[in-house]
Coordinates of C-alpha atoms in Angstrom, one line a residue:
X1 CA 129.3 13.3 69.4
X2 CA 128.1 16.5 71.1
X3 CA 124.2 17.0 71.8
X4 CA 124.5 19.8 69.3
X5 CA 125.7 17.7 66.8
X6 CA 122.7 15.2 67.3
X7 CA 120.0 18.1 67.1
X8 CA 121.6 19.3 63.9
X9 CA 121.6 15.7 62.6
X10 CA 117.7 15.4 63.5
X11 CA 117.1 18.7 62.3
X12 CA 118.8 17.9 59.0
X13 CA 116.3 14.3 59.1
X14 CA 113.2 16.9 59.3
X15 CA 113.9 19.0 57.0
X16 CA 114.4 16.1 54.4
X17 CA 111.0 14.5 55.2
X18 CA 109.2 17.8 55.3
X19 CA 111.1 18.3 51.9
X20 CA 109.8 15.2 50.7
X21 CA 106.2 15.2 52.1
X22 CA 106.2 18.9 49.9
X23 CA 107.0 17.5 46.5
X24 CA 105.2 14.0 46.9
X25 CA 101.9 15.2 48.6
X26 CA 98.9 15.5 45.8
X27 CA 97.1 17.6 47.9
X28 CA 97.5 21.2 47.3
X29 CA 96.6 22.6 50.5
X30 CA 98.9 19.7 52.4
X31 CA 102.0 20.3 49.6
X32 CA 101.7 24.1 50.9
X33 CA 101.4 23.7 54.6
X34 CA 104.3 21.5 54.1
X35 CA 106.3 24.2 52.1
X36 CA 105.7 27.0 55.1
X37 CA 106.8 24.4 57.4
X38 CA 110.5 23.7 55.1
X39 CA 110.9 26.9 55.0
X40 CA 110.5 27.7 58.9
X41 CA 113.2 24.7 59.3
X42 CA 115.6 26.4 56.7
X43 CA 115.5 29.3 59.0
X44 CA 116.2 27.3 61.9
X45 CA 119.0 25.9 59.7
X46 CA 120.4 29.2 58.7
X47 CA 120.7 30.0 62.4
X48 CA 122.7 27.2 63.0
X49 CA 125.1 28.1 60.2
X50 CA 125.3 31.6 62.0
X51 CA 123.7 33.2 59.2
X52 CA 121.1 35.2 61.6
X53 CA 120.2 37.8 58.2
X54 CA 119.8 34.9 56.1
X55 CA 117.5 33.5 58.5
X56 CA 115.2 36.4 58.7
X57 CA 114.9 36.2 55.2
X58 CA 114.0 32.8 54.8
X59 CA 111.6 33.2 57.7
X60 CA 110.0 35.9 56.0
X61 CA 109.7 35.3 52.3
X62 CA 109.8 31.8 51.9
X63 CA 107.5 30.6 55.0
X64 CA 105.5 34.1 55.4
X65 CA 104.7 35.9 52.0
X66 CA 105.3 33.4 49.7
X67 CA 103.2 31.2 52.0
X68 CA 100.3 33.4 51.8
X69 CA 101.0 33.6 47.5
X70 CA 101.1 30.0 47.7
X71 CA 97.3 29.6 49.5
X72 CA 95.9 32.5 47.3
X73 CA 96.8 30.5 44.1
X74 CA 95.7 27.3 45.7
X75 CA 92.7 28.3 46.8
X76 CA 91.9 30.3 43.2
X77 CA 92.5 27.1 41.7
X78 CA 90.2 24.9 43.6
X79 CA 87.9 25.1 40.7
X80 CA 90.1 22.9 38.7
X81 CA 90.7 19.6 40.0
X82 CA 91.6 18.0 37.1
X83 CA 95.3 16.6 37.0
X84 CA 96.9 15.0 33.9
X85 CA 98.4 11.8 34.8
X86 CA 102.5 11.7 34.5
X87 CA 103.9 8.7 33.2
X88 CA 107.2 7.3 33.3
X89 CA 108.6 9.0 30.8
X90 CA 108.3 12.1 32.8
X91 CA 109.0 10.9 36.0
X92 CA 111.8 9.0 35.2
X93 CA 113.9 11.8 33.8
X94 CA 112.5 14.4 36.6
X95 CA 114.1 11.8 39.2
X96 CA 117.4 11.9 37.1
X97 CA 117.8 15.6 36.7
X98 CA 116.9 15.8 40.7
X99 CA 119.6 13.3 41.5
X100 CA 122.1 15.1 39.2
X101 CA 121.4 18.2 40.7
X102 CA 121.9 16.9 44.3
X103 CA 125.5 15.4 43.1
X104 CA 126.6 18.8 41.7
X105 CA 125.8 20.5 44.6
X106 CA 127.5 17.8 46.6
X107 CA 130.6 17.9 44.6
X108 CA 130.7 21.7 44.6
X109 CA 130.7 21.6 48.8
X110 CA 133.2 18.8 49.0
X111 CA 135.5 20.1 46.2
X112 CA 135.9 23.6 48.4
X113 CA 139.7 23.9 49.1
X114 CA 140.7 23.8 52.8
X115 CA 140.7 28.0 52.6
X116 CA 137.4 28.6 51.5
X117 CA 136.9 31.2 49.7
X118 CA 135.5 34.2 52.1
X119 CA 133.9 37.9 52.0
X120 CA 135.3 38.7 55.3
X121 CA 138.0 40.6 54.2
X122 CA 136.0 42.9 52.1
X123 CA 133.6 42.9 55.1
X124 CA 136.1 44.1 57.2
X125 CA 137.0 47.0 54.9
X126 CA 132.8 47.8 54.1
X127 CA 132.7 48.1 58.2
X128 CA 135.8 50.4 58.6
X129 CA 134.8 52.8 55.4
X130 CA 130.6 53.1 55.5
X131 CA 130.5 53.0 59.9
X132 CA 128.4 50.0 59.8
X133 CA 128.2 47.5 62.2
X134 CA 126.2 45.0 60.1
X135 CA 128.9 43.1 57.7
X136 CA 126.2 41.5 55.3
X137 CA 124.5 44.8 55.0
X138 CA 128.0 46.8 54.4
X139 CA 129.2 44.0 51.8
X140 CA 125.4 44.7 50.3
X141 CA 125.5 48.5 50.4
X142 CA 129.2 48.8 49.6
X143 CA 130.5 45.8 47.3
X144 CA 127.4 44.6 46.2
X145 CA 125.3 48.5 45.7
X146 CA 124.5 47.2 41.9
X147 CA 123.6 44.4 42.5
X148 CA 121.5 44.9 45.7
X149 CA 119.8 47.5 43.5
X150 CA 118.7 45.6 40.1
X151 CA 117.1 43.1 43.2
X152 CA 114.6 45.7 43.7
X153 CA 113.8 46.3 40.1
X154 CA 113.2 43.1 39.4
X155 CA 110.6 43.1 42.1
X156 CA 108.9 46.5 40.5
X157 CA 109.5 44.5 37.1
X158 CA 107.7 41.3 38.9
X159 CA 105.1 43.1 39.5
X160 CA 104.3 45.0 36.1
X161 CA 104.6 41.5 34.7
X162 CA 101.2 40.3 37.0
X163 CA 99.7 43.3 36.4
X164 CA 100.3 42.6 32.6
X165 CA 98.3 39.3 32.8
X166 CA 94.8 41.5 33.0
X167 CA 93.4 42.8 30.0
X168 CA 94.5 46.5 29.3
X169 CA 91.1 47.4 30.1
X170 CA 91.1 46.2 33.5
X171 CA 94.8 48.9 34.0
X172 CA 94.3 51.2 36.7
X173 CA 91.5 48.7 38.6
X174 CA 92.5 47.1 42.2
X175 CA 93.8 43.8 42.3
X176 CA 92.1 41.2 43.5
X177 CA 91.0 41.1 46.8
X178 CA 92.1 38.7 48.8
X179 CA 90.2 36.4 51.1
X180 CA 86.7 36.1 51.2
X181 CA 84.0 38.8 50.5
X182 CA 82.8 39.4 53.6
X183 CA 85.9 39.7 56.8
X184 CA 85.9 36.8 58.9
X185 CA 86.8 36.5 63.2
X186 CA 89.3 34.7 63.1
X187 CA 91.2 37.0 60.4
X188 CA 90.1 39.9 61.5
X189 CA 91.3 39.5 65.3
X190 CA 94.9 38.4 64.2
X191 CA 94.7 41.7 62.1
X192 CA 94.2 43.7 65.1
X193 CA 96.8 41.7 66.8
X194 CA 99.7 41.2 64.8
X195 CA 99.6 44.1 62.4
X196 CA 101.1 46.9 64.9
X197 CA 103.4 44.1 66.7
X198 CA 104.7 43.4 63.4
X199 CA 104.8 47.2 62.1
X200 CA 106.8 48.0 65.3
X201 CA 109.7 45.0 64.6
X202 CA 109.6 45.5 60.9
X203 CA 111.0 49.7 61.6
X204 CA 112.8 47.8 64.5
X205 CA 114.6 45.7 61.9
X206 CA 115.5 48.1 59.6
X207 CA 116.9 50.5 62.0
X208 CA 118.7 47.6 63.9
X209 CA 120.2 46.4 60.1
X210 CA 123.0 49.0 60.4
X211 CA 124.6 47.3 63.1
X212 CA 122.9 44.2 63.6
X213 CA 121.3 41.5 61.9
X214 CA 118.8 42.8 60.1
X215 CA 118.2 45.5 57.0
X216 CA 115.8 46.8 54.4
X217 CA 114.8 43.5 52.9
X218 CA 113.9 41.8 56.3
X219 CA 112.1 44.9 57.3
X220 CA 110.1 45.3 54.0
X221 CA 109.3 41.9 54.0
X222 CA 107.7 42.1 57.3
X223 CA 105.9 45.4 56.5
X224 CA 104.1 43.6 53.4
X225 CA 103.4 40.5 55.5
X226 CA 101.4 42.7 58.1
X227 CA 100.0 44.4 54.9
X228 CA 98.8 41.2 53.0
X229 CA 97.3 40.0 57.0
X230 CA 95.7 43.4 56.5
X231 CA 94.0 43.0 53.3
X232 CA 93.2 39.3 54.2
X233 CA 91.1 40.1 57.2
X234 CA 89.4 42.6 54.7
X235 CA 90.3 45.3 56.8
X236 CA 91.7 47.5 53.7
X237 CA 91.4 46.9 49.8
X238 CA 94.3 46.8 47.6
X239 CA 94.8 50.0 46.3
X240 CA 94.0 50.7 42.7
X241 CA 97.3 49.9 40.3
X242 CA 96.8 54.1 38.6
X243 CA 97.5 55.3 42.1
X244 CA 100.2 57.5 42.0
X245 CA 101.4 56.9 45.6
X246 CA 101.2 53.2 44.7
X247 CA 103.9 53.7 41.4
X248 CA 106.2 56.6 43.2
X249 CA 106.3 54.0 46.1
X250 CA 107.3 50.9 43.7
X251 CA 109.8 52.7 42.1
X252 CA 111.1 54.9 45.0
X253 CA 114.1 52.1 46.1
X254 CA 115.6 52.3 43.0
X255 CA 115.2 55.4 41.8
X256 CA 116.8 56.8 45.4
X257 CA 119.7 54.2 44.8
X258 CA 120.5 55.0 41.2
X259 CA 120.2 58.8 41.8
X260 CA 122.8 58.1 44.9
X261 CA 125.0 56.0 42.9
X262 CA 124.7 58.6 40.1
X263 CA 126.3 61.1 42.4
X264 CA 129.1 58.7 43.6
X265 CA 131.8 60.4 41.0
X266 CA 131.0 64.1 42.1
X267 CA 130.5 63.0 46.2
X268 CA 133.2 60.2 46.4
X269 CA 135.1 60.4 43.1
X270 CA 133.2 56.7 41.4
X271 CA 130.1 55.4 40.8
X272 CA 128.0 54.2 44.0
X273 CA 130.8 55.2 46.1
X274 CA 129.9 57.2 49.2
X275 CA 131.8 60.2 51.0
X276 CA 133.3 58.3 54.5
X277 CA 132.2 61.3 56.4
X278 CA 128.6 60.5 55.6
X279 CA 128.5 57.0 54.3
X280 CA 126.3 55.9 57.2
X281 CA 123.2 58.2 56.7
X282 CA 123.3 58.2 53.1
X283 CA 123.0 54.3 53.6
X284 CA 120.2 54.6 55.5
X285 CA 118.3 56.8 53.7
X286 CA 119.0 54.5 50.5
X287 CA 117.5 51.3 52.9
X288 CA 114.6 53.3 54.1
X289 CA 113.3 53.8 50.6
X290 CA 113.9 50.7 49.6
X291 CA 111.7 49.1 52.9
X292 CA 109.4 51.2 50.9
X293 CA 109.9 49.2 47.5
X294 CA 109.9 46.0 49.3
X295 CA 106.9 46.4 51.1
X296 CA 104.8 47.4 48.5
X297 CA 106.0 44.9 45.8
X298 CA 105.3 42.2 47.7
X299 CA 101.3 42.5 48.6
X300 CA 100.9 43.5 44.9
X301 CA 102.7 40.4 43.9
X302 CA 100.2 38.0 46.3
X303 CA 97.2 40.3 45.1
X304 CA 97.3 39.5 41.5
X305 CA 96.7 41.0 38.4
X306 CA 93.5 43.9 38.3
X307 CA 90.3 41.7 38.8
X308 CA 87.3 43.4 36.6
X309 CA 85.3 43.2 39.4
X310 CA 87.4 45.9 40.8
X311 CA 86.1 48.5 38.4
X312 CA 83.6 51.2 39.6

């Protein structure tokens, strides 16, 4: 046994009792801490599996934003500490479904015949006809261009949805601003800190994703992290929901992407199909609006629905 082989085992072990601490803890803070920490691990996983894209993901979105969603509902529900007690008969069939679950997964990994189905073919192709050097964002762009799309309207649909909670009085008011009243040190200094550092690798990500790991979704994702820090710190409030910029910035991902795809039969002869000799920057241009999308969608998700204390 290799010493790589022994740190994957251990890492495995971690990320099983962090897993475990997460869903059995009864404190709400400690169940999240817990969650950012599984989620950090995952990404150390996903590096291991040579899934570097995947990773950044993980990294980003489930440790970093949904992290900060995750403390922001906590902490708004600290008012109500009651808990109704689960009996048996709930946890007893919870345990069974988990179990069940864990064996199908299980079975579906150890069933996989000896030539595992693979996307590198169509990789291979996606690199040769768009100019990418990035296989998972050719595969995205390319194979996947529907699909990769409706992701990003079901964020702007995500977000109409929280917004919907509020009364339709409270429509066009700020959400609710996050962190306390009055801006704190400790915030404030990591605002000033972090924000450009994380500005500067969240442009360097997406303009690295065309050839390296990297893309739109990890660069957005960082973008709205630095954001939510931001509005945490109290440095800025979230915008009002009736700005315009705010809805031509939601929907400007997929409206770019559909209006490209739309063009696909007169430009490339089918639908989201792109000319060879200017796949590349059409590509880009699609991701950089989309970093747009992403990066909005996600502080309005941790923000909330409009707060009536955000009206003039």
């Amino acid at each position: 046994m290799t010493l790589l082989s022994v740190l994957d085992i251990g890492l495995g072990a971690i990320v099983l009792g962090v897993a475990a601490w997460t869903v059995l803890t009864r404190d709400t803070f400690a169940a999240v801490v817990g969650f950012v920490v599984y989620g950090l691990l995952v990404s150390i996983v996903w590096v291991r599996l040579y899934a570097p894209d995947v990773a950044l993901t993980e990294a980003a979105i489930g440790s970093g934003v949904t992290g900060v969603l995750l403390v922001t509902a906590g902490t708004r529900l600290a008012g109500n500490r009651t808990e109704p007690e689960r009996g048996l008969s709930i946890k007893i069939p919870a345990a069974l479904l988990a179990l069940l679950t864990t064996a199908a997964l299980a079975a579906a990994v150890l069933l996989l015949p000896d030539n595992a189905p693979s996307l590198a073919p169509a990789a291979d192709k996606a690199l040769a006809t768009t100019g990418l050097g990035n296989p998972v964002t050719a595969v995205l762009i390319a194979y996947r261009s529907f699909d990769t799309m409706l992701e990003k309207i079901v964020l702007v649909l995500a977000v109409v949805g929280v917004w919907s909670v509020a009364p339709d009085r409270f429509w066009g008011g700020a959400p609710a601003p996050l962190g306390r009243p009055a801006p704190q040190g400790d915030l404030l200094l990591l605002a000033k800190v972090l924000t450009p550092i994380g500005i500067l690798v969240g442009l360097h990500m997406f303009w690295a994703g065309a050839d390296e790991p990297g893309g739109a979704f990890q660069s957005g994702a960082i973008l709205a992290a630095m954001w939510i820090v931001v509005m945490m710190a109290r440095m800025a409030e979230p915008p009002r929901i009736g700005a315009r910029w705010l809805r031509l910035t939601l929907v400007a991902g997929p409206a770019v992407f559909l209006a490209v795809g739309l063009l696909g039969p007169w430009m490339a002869g089918a639908f989201f199909a792109y000319p060879v000799n200017f796949a590349k920057p059409i590509i880009i241009v699609i991701e950089a609006f989309m970093v747009l999308t992403i990066a909005a969608t996600l502080p309005m998700l941790v923000a909330g629905p409009p707060s009536r204390n955000s009206e003039p």
